[in-house]
Short mmCIF file of C-alpha atoms in Angstrom, two decimals:
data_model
loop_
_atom_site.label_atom_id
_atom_site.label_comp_id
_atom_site.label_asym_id
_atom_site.label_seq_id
_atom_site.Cartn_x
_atom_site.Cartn_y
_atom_site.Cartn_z
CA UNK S 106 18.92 11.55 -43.54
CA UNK S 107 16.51 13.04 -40.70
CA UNK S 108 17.70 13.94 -37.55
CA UNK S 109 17.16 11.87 -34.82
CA UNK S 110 15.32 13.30 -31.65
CA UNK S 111 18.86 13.06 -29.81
CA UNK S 112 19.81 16.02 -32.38
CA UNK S 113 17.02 17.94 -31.32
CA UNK S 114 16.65 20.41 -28.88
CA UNK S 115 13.06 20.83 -27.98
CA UNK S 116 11.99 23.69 -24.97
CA UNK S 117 10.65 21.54 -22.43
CA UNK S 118 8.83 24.18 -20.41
CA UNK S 119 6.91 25.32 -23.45
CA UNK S 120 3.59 24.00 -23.39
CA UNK S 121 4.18 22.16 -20.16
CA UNK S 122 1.02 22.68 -19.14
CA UNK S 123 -0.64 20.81 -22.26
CA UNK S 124 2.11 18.26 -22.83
CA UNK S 125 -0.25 15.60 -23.67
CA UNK S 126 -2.08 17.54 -26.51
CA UNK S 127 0.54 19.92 -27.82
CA UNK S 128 3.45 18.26 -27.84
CA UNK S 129 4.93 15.41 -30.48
CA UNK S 130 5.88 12.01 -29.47
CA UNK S 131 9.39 13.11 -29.88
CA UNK S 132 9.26 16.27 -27.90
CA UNK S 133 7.72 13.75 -25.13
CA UNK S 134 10.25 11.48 -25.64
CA UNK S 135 13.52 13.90 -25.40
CA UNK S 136 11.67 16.18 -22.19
CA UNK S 137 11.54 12.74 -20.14
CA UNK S 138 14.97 11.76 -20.49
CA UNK S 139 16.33 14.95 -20.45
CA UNK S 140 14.54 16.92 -17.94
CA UNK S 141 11.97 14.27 -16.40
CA UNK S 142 8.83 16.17 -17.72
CA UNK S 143 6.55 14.27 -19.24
CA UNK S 144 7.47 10.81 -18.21
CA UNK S 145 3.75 9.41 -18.00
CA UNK S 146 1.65 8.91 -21.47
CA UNK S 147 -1.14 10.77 -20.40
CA UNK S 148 -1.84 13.52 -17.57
CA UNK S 149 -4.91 11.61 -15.61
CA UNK S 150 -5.99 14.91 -14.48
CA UNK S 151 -6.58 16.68 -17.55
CA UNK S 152 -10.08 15.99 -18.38
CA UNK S 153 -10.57 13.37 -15.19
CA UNK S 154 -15.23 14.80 -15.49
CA UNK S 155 -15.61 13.38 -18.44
CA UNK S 156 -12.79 10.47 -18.62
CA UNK S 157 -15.89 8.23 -20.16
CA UNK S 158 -16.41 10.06 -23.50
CA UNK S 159 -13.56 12.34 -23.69
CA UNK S 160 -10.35 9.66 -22.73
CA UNK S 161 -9.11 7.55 -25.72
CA UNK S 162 -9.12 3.76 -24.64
CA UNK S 163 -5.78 3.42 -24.31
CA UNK S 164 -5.72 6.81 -21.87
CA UNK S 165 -8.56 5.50 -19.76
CA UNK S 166 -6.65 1.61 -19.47
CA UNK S 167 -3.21 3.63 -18.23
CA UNK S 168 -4.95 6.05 -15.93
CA UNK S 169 -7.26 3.38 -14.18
CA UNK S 170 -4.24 0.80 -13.66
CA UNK S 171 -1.25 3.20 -12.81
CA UNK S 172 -3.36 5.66 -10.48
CA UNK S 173 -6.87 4.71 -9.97
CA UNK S 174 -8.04 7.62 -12.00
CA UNK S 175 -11.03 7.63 -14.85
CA UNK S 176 -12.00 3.95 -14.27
CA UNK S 177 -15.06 2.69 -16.59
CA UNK S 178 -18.23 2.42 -14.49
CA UNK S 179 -22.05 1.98 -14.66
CA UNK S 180 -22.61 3.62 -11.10
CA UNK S 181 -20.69 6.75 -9.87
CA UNK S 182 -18.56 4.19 -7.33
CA UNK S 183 -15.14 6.01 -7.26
CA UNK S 184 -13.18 2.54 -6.41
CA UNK S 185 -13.73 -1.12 -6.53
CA UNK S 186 -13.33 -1.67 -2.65
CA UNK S 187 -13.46 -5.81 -3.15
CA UNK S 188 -10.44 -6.06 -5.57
CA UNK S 189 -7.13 -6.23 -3.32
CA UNK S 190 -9.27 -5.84 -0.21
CA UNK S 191 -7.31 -8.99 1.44
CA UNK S 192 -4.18 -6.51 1.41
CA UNK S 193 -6.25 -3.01 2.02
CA UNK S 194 -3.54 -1.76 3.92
CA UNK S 195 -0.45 -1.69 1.94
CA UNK S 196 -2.17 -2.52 -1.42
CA UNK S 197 -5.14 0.51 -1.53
CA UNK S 198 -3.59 3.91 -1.92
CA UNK S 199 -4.80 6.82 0.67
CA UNK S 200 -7.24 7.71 -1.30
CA UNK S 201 -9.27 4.53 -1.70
CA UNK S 202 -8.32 3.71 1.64
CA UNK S 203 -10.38 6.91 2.69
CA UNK S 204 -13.86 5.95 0.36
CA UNK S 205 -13.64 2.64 1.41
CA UNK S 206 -13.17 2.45 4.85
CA UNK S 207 -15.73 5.26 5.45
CA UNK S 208 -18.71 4.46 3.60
CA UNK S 209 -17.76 2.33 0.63
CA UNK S 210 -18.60 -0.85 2.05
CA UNK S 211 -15.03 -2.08 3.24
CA UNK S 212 -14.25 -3.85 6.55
CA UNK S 213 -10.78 -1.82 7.16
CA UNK S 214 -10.27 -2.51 10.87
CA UNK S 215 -6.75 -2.99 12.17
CA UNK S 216 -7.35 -6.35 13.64
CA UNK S 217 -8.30 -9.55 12.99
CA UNK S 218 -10.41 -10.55 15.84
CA UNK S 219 -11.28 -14.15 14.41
CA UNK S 220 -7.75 -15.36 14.66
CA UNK S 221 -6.13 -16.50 17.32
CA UNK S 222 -7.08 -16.51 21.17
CA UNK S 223 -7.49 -13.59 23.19
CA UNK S 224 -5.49 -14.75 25.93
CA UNK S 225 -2.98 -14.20 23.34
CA UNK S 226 -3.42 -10.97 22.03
CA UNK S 227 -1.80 -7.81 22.52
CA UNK S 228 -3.46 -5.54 24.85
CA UNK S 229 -4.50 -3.27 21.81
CA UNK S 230 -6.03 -6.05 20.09
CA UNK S 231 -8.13 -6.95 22.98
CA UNK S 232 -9.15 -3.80 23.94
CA UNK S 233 -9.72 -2.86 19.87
CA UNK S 234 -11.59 -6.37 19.30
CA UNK S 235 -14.37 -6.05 22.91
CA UNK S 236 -14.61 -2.44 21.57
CA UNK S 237 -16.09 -2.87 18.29
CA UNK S 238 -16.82 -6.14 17.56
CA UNK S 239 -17.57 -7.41 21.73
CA UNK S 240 -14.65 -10.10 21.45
CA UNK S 241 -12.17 -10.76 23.86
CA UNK S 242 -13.61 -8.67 26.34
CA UNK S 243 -12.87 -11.01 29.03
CA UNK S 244 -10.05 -13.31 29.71
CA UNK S 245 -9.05 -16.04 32.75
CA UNK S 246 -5.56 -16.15 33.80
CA UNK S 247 -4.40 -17.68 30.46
CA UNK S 248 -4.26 -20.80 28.70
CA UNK S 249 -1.67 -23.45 29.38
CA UNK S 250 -0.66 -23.17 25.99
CA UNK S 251 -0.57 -20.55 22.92
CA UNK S 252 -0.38 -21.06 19.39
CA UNK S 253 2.92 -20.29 18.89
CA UNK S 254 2.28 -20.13 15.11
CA UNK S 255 -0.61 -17.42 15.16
CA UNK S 256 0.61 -14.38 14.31
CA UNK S 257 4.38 -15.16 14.54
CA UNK S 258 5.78 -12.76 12.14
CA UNK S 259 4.33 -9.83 14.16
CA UNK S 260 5.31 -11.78 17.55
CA UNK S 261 7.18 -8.50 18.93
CA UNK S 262 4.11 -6.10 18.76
CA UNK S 263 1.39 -8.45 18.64
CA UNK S 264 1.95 -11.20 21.22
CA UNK S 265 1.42 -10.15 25.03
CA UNK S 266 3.70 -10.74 27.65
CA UNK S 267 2.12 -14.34 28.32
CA UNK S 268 2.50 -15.68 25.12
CA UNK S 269 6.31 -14.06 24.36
CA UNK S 270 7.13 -16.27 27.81
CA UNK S 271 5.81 -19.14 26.74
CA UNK S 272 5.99 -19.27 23.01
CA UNK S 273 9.66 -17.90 23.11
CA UNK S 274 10.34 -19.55 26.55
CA UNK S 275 9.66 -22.89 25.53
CA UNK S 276 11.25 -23.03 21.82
CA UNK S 277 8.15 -23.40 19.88
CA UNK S 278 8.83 -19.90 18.12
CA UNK S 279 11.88 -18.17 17.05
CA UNK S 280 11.88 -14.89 18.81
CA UNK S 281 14.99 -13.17 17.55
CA UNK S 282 15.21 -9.70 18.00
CA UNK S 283 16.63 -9.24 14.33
CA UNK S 284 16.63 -10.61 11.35
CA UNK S 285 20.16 -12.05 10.15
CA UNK S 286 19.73 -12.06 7.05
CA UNK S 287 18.72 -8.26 6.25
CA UNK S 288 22.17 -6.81 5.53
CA UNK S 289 24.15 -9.80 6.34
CA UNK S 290 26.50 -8.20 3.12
CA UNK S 291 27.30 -5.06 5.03
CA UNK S 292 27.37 -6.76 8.85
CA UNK S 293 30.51 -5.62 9.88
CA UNK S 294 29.49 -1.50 8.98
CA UNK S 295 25.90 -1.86 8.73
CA UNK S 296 24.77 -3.69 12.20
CA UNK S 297 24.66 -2.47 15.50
CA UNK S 298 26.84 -3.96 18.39
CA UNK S 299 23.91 -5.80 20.00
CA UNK S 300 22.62 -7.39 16.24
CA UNK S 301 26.46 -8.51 15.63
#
């Protein structure tokens, strides 16, 4: 019978540079597992200019899901800075993050200066929010009350002093300093003698 690859010994830095074209499905194949070259289908910067007319479909699918790279358009728009827009800053990678934010029509800003009251806002916030968008710019000496339930899972970094004392004072938010159940497996090696 034939050999299978796993018989075969193929050079894996010969032709490196031109994997995708030179080398056989089976060299591609063995030089992954083996050596970790070649892992992708398809190099997305190898002919990236003219990705419309010189990409196979399949090449131009891959490279535009897995790294943003040769996506079909009818203008010369790098990215689409609506899709995943709600998550810019952990969703875009740095490079959309950069066309984006600085010219390509997204509102990046740290903040949300809608939500919330300012009496309740970090000092950054404030001072961020009056800055650019001329919110929060003054305050009186505070509400009687916060919304302890506006931006709660930030509470540490994004609540002022006010609304930690009263939000965390009165019960109406759970202001632990750690989470118990992140390596509650490993407590006894893996926490610290204040967590424990």
């Amino acid at each position: 019978g034939c050999p299978s690859t796993s018989d075969i010994a193929y050079n894996c830095n010969a032709d490196l540079q031109s994997w995708e074209k030179k080398w056989s499905p089976g060299k591609k194949e063995f030089c992954c597992e083996r050596t970790g070259a070649a892992c992708k289908p398809y190099d997305c910067q190898e002919g990236l200019s003219n990705a419309e007319h010189g990409w196979s479909e399949s090449k131009i699918l891959w490279c535009c899901d897995k790294e943003g790279l040769g996506c079909p358009t009818t203008t010369t728009v790098q990215y689409d800075c609506i899709a995943g827009a709600g998550n810019w800053k952990n969703a875009w990678s740095e490079g959309k993050k950069s066309f984006c934010c600085n010219g390509g029509g997204a509102v990046c800003d740290p903040y949300d200066c809608t939500a919330g009251i300012p009496n309740g806002w970090s000092s950054d916030k404030q001072h961020w929010c009056c800055k650019h968008k001329d919110l929060g710019c003054t305050t009186t000496d505070g509400p009687t009350a916060f919304d302890c339930t506006a931006g709660a899972d930030n509470w540490e970094a994004g609540w002022n002093n006010e609304k930690k004392a009263f939000c965390c004072g009165s019960g109406q938010a759970k202001c632990l300093p750690y989470n118990c159940d992140s390596g509650l497996g490993n407590a006894g090696a893996g926490w610290s003698l204040q967590k424990t």
